[in-house]
């Protein structure tokens, strides 16, 4: 029996959504009032994050508002229960599957690994309202009204809030966005995984997609083979539902387990650490990558130089040591 790819949500109306996300502590009547209030005051309930936003990547904040509450309910009660349907190479925004799980997945069983690192440019901003609407309507079998209700709650105008663009995208920072980003691109991601298995057959290929970061590893593969694969990946992403997902070429790297690193044009970039998503990959384990390791060393040095009196450095060191233990635990 073929395993279904998409969840069956079947939200047909506002009342049905209210029923779907209600509970004994938050009855349907109150949820319906919440939905009506969000529809009426939607623009007042979110803002651009003052410090995290930057040109091209606007982080939206709805925390502490009725919109934020509604988005949490949609994420937890509509989207999260369907995490189990996602394939095992999808990580990020999914229950129990974080960046550590993604890196461990890439280790593989054979020696002499090679890593292809890819980064999708402005990932959330590439996913327009229309794609979210069609996901709910066509993939999840919601009605037109139900799909518009859900998509409208999860999307905002592209660009800074005070100068909105002409189209809407999923909102970077909303509770629903990580899962929607995966679901709206699932067909494309599955095509990538099949391509990787086909092109690197017999070489223990692994792919891990963590939000907008894609890591691919294999054993005993040449740089030329990885470059060939990279070109085919670009074609798939460019054909994605007539709404391409462009890669950040500057962040494309091919790294041998020995550290020799090459760019997307095949030119040698020097020696890099064999790491992905901030974690260094060893033969059968992972540990801190360069950035968190340097932060730990810096915090430790400041703490010691202050004769153990710098509380900020002490707390930072403590947190980083805890993170190190977590990353290295198997």
Short mmCIF file of C-alpha atoms in Angstrom, two decimals:
data_model
loop_
_atom_site.label_atom_id
_atom_site.label_comp_id
_atom_site.label_asym_id
_atom_site.label_seq_id
_atom_site.Cartn_x
_atom_site.Cartn_y
_atom_site.Cartn_z
CA UNK A 1 0.00 0.00 0.00
CA UNK A 2 1.43 3.37 -1.03
CA UNK A 3 2.09 5.75 1.84
CA UNK A 4 0.31 9.04 1.32
CA UNK A 5 2.57 12.05 0.92
CA UNK A 6 0.37 14.89 2.15
CA UNK A 7 -1.83 15.32 5.22
CA UNK A 8 -5.61 15.26 4.98
CA UNK A 9 -6.65 18.40 6.80
CA UNK A 10 -10.06 19.06 5.20
CA UNK A 11 -10.68 22.48 6.76
CA UNK A 12 -13.78 23.76 4.97
CA UNK A 13 -14.79 26.82 6.98
CA UNK A 14 -13.95 29.17 9.84
CA UNK A 15 -16.14 27.15 12.21
CA UNK A 16 -14.39 23.94 11.20
CA UNK A 17 -10.96 25.47 11.85
CA UNK A 18 -12.17 26.66 15.26
CA UNK A 19 -13.39 23.14 16.05
CA UNK A 20 -10.12 21.61 14.82
CA UNK A 21 -7.88 23.71 17.07
CA UNK A 22 -10.14 24.01 20.11
CA UNK A 23 -9.69 22.13 23.38
CA UNK A 24 -11.34 21.73 26.77
CA UNK A 25 -9.30 24.69 28.03
CA UNK A 26 -9.96 26.78 24.92
CA UNK A 27 -13.48 25.96 23.66
CA UNK A 28 -14.64 26.38 20.09
CA UNK A 29 -16.62 29.57 20.77
CA UNK A 30 -13.53 31.35 22.13
CA UNK A 31 -11.35 30.09 19.27
CA UNK A 32 -13.91 31.41 16.78
CA UNK A 33 -13.79 34.81 18.50
CA UNK A 34 -10.00 34.66 18.29
CA UNK A 35 -10.11 33.96 14.53
CA UNK A 36 -12.60 36.79 13.93
CA UNK A 37 -10.45 39.20 15.93
CA UNK A 38 -7.31 38.24 13.99
CA UNK A 39 -9.09 38.74 10.67
CA UNK A 40 -10.27 42.17 11.78
CA UNK A 41 -6.97 43.40 13.27
CA UNK A 42 -4.40 41.30 11.41
CA UNK A 43 -2.16 44.22 10.44
CA UNK A 44 -1.99 45.45 14.03
CA UNK A 45 -0.83 42.11 15.39
CA UNK A 46 2.56 41.77 13.73
CA UNK A 47 5.64 43.88 13.21
CA UNK A 48 9.14 43.64 11.79
CA UNK A 49 11.61 42.50 14.44
CA UNK A 50 13.73 45.59 15.22
CA UNK A 51 17.10 43.83 15.55
CA UNK A 52 16.81 40.55 13.63
CA UNK A 53 15.44 41.95 10.36
CA UNK A 54 17.78 42.96 7.56
CA UNK A 55 17.36 43.92 3.88
CA UNK A 56 15.86 41.00 1.98
CA UNK A 57 15.20 38.99 5.15
CA UNK A 58 12.51 40.50 7.35
CA UNK A 59 11.81 38.68 10.59
CA UNK A 60 8.16 39.13 11.56
CA UNK A 61 7.07 39.18 15.17
CA UNK A 62 3.55 38.32 16.38
CA UNK A 63 4.48 37.18 19.89
CA UNK A 64 2.05 38.09 22.63
CA UNK A 65 -0.79 38.91 20.22
CA UNK A 66 -3.94 37.07 19.21
CA UNK A 67 -2.32 36.41 15.83
CA UNK A 68 0.64 34.80 17.57
CA UNK A 69 -1.75 32.65 19.60
CA UNK A 70 -3.66 31.58 16.49
CA UNK A 71 -0.47 30.72 14.61
CA UNK A 72 0.74 28.57 17.51
CA UNK A 73 -2.57 26.69 17.47
CA UNK A 74 -2.40 26.13 13.70
CA UNK A 75 1.19 24.93 13.96
CA UNK A 76 0.51 22.61 16.90
CA UNK A 77 -2.91 21.24 15.96
CA UNK A 78 -3.08 21.43 12.17
CA UNK A 79 0.52 21.00 10.95
CA UNK A 80 2.51 19.26 13.72
CA UNK A 81 0.36 16.08 13.89
CA UNK A 82 1.46 15.37 10.30
CA UNK A 83 5.22 15.55 10.92
CA UNK A 84 5.31 11.74 10.76
CA UNK A 85 4.46 11.82 7.05
CA UNK A 86 7.62 13.71 6.12
CA UNK A 87 10.55 11.67 4.75
CA UNK A 88 13.55 10.96 6.98
CA UNK A 89 15.89 13.39 5.22
CA UNK A 90 13.83 16.45 6.23
CA UNK A 91 14.99 18.29 9.36
CA UNK A 92 14.27 21.66 10.96
CA UNK A 93 10.91 22.87 12.23
CA UNK A 94 9.93 19.23 12.71
CA UNK A 95 9.30 17.54 16.06
CA UNK A 96 12.53 16.10 17.47
CA UNK A 97 14.53 16.69 14.28
CA UNK A 98 17.03 19.51 14.68
CA UNK A 99 20.40 20.48 13.22
CA UNK A 100 22.23 17.86 15.29
CA UNK A 101 20.03 15.10 13.86
CA UNK A 102 20.66 16.45 10.36
CA UNK A 103 24.45 16.33 10.76
CA UNK A 104 24.40 12.84 12.31
CA UNK A 105 22.33 11.67 9.34
CA UNK A 106 25.12 12.79 6.99
CA UNK A 107 27.91 10.80 8.67
CA UNK A 108 27.26 7.64 6.70
CA UNK A 109 28.84 4.22 7.17
CA UNK A 110 31.78 4.33 4.75
CA UNK A 111 35.08 6.20 4.90
CA UNK A 112 36.48 9.04 2.80
CA UNK A 113 33.35 11.20 2.85
CA UNK A 114 32.85 14.27 0.71
CA UNK A 115 30.34 17.03 1.51
CA UNK A 116 28.34 19.27 -0.82
CA UNK A 117 26.94 22.29 1.07
CA UNK A 118 24.11 24.30 -0.49
CA UNK A 119 22.10 27.26 0.75
CA UNK A 120 18.76 28.43 -0.69
CA UNK A 121 18.68 32.21 -1.00
CA UNK A 122 15.96 33.98 1.00
CA UNK A 123 14.07 30.72 1.39
CA UNK A 124 11.00 31.95 3.26
CA UNK A 125 10.66 34.99 1.01
CA UNK A 126 10.53 32.70 -2.05
CA UNK A 127 7.37 30.92 -0.87
CA UNK A 128 4.44 33.02 -2.00
CA UNK A 129 0.88 33.12 -0.73
CA UNK A 130 -0.37 31.28 -3.83
CA UNK A 131 1.80 28.26 -3.06
CA UNK A 132 0.57 28.12 0.54
CA UNK A 133 -3.03 28.44 -0.67
CA UNK A 134 -2.59 25.60 -3.19
CA UNK A 135 -0.92 23.42 -0.56
CA UNK A 136 -3.94 23.68 1.71
CA UNK A 137 -6.52 23.46 -1.09
CA UNK A 138 -5.01 20.95 -3.53
CA UNK A 139 -2.73 18.84 -1.33
CA UNK A 140 -4.65 18.89 1.96
CA UNK A 141 -8.14 18.97 0.42
CA UNK A 142 -9.34 22.10 2.20
CA UNK A 143 -12.10 24.13 0.59
CA UNK A 144 -11.29 27.35 -1.22
CA UNK A 145 -12.56 29.28 1.81
CA UNK A 146 -10.59 27.15 4.27
CA UNK A 147 -7.38 27.40 2.22
CA UNK A 148 -7.64 31.18 1.97
CA UNK A 149 -8.33 31.47 5.69
CA UNK A 150 -5.21 29.47 6.59
CA UNK A 151 -2.92 31.03 3.98
CA UNK A 152 -4.01 34.56 4.92
CA UNK A 153 -3.11 33.97 8.57
CA UNK A 154 0.36 32.65 7.67
CA UNK A 155 1.47 35.18 5.04
CA UNK A 156 2.33 38.87 4.97
CA UNK A 157 3.36 41.31 2.25
CA UNK A 158 6.90 40.97 0.94
CA UNK A 159 9.27 43.71 2.02
CA UNK A 160 9.40 45.85 5.16
CA UNK A 161 6.03 46.42 6.79
CA UNK A 162 6.12 50.20 6.27
CA UNK A 163 6.83 49.70 2.54
CA UNK A 164 4.92 46.51 1.59
CA UNK A 165 5.57 44.82 -1.73
CA UNK A 166 3.04 43.77 -4.35
CA UNK A 167 2.79 40.12 -3.26
CA UNK A 168 2.66 38.03 -0.10
CA UNK A 169 4.99 35.33 1.23
CA UNK A 170 5.13 33.15 4.32
CA UNK A 171 6.37 35.20 7.22
CA UNK A 172 9.87 34.53 8.52
CA UNK A 173 9.42 34.25 12.29
CA UNK A 174 5.81 33.05 12.38
CA UNK A 175 5.24 29.74 14.21
CA UNK A 176 3.77 28.12 11.10
CA UNK A 177 6.55 29.06 8.67
CA UNK A 178 9.18 26.30 9.18
CA UNK A 179 6.65 23.53 8.58
CA UNK A 180 4.94 25.33 5.69
CA UNK A 181 8.32 25.93 4.05
CA UNK A 182 8.88 22.17 4.02
CA UNK A 183 5.39 21.14 2.95
CA UNK A 184 5.18 23.70 0.14
CA UNK A 185 8.45 22.38 -1.35
CA UNK A 186 8.10 18.71 -0.53
CA UNK A 187 7.75 17.50 -4.13
CA UNK A 188 10.94 19.35 -5.06
CA UNK A 189 12.85 18.00 -2.06
CA UNK A 190 11.81 14.45 -2.90
CA UNK A 191 13.06 14.95 -6.46
CA UNK A 192 16.41 16.09 -5.03
CA UNK A 193 16.67 13.05 -2.77
CA UNK A 194 15.91 10.68 -5.66
CA UNK A 195 18.49 12.44 -7.83
CA UNK A 196 21.15 12.09 -5.12
CA UNK A 197 20.45 8.37 -4.67
CA UNK A 198 20.56 7.82 -8.45
CA UNK A 199 23.71 9.81 -9.19
CA UNK A 200 25.69 8.51 -6.19
CA UNK A 201 24.38 4.95 -6.13
CA UNK A 202 26.63 2.52 -4.29
CA UNK A 203 28.57 5.29 -2.55
CA UNK A 204 26.47 5.59 0.62
CA UNK A 205 24.78 8.86 -0.41
CA UNK A 206 23.02 10.93 2.24
CA UNK A 207 21.03 14.15 1.96
CA UNK A 208 19.79 16.28 4.87
CA UNK A 209 17.56 19.30 4.30
CA UNK A 210 17.47 21.63 7.28
CA UNK A 211 15.18 24.58 6.45
CA UNK A 212 17.21 26.40 3.76
CA UNK A 213 20.47 24.45 4.20
CA UNK A 214 21.07 21.34 2.12
CA UNK A 215 23.89 18.94 2.96
CA UNK A 216 24.84 15.97 0.75
CA UNK A 217 27.55 13.43 1.60
CA UNK A 218 28.91 10.30 -0.05
CA UNK A 219 32.02 8.14 0.07
CA UNK A 220 34.81 7.85 -2.49
CA UNK A 221 33.29 10.48 -4.77
CA UNK A 222 35.34 12.94 -6.80
CA UNK A 223 34.93 16.69 -6.93
CA UNK A 224 33.89 16.36 -10.59
CA UNK A 225 31.06 13.99 -9.68
CA UNK A 226 29.80 16.41 -7.04
CA UNK A 227 29.96 19.33 -9.49
CA UNK A 228 27.93 17.30 -11.99
CA UNK A 229 25.35 16.57 -9.29
CA UNK A 230 25.31 20.24 -8.29
CA UNK A 231 24.43 21.33 -11.84
CA UNK A 232 21.51 18.88 -11.95
CA UNK A 233 20.28 20.11 -8.55
CA UNK A 234 20.26 23.68 -9.85
CA UNK A 235 18.07 22.60 -12.77
CA UNK A 236 15.52 20.98 -10.44
CA UNK A 237 15.39 24.04 -8.16
CA UNK A 238 15.05 26.37 -11.16
CA UNK A 239 12.06 24.38 -12.44
CA UNK A 240 10.25 24.36 -9.12
CA UNK A 241 6.57 25.04 -9.93
CA UNK A 242 7.53 28.03 -12.09
CA UNK A 243 8.76 29.68 -8.90
CA UNK A 244 12.47 28.89 -8.67
CA UNK A 245 14.44 28.43 -5.47
CA UNK A 246 17.77 30.11 -6.25
CA UNK A 247 20.94 28.95 -4.52
CA UNK A 248 23.46 31.26 -2.89
CA UNK A 249 26.50 30.43 -5.04
CA UNK A 250 28.89 32.06 -2.57
CA UNK A 251 27.88 29.52 0.07
CA UNK A 252 28.15 26.49 -2.20
CA UNK A 253 31.09 24.37 -1.04
CA UNK A 254 32.50 20.94 -1.86
CA UNK A 255 34.61 19.75 1.06
CA UNK A 256 36.70 16.57 1.24
CA UNK A 257 37.06 14.83 4.60
CA UNK A 258 40.72 15.93 4.50
CA UNK A 259 39.67 19.60 4.34
CA UNK A 260 40.37 20.45 0.69
CA UNK A 261 37.54 22.75 -0.34
CA UNK A 262 36.22 23.91 -3.70
CA UNK A 263 33.64 26.51 -4.75
CA UNK A 264 30.66 26.17 -7.07
CA UNK A 265 32.92 26.82 -10.06
CA UNK A 266 35.32 24.06 -9.03
CA UNK A 267 38.09 26.45 -8.00
CA UNK A 268 40.20 25.52 -4.97
CA UNK A 269 39.37 27.60 -1.88
CA UNK A 270 41.93 26.19 0.54
CA UNK A 271 41.59 24.07 3.67
CA UNK A 272 38.28 24.17 5.54
CA UNK A 273 36.96 22.15 8.41
CA UNK A 274 34.72 19.22 7.48
CA UNK A 275 31.63 20.67 9.12
CA UNK A 276 28.00 21.47 8.44
CA UNK A 277 25.38 23.47 10.36
CA UNK A 278 27.96 24.53 12.92
CA UNK A 279 29.09 20.99 13.74
CA UNK A 280 32.34 19.27 12.83
CA UNK A 281 31.83 15.80 11.37
CA UNK A 282 34.25 13.09 12.46
CA UNK A 283 34.33 9.44 11.46
CA UNK A 284 31.50 8.31 13.76
CA UNK A 285 30.73 11.41 15.81
CA UNK A 286 30.26 15.16 15.73
CA UNK A 287 31.56 17.98 17.89
CA UNK A 288 31.50 21.76 18.00
CA UNK A 289 32.19 23.58 14.74
CA UNK A 290 34.60 26.48 14.38
CA UNK A 291 32.28 29.31 15.42
CA UNK A 292 30.88 27.85 18.68
CA UNK A 293 34.34 26.51 19.55
CA UNK A 294 35.87 29.98 19.21
CA UNK A 295 33.04 31.47 21.27
CA UNK A 296 33.71 28.92 24.02
CA UNK A 297 37.44 29.65 23.97
CA UNK A 298 36.79 33.40 24.09
CA UNK A 299 34.31 33.14 26.97
CA UNK A 300 36.69 30.88 28.91
CA UNK A 301 39.58 33.30 28.41
CA UNK A 302 37.52 36.34 29.53
CA UNK A 303 36.27 34.44 32.57
CA UNK A 304 39.79 33.42 33.61
CA UNK A 305 41.29 36.88 32.97
CA UNK A 306 38.63 38.42 35.23
CA UNK A 307 39.71 36.07 38.00
CA UNK A 308 36.34 34.31 37.66
CA UNK A 309 34.38 37.53 38.33
CA UNK A 310 32.91 38.16 34.87
CA UNK A 311 29.38 36.75 35.28
CA UNK A 312 28.45 37.33 31.63
CA UNK A 313 31.46 35.33 30.46
CA UNK A 314 30.78 32.69 33.11
CA UNK A 315 27.17 32.22 32.01
CA UNK A 316 28.13 32.19 28.33
CA UNK A 317 30.83 29.60 29.01
CA UNK A 318 28.41 27.48 31.00
CA UNK A 319 25.82 27.56 28.21
CA UNK A 320 28.41 26.68 25.55
CA UNK A 321 29.79 23.79 27.63
CA UNK A 322 26.25 22.48 28.01
CA UNK A 323 25.78 22.80 24.24
CA UNK A 324 29.08 20.99 23.63
CA UNK A 325 28.02 18.08 25.84
CA UNK A 326 24.70 17.93 24.03
CA UNK A 327 26.30 17.91 20.57
CA UNK A 328 28.83 15.22 21.48
CA UNK A 329 26.34 12.90 23.23
CA UNK A 330 25.15 9.94 21.14
#
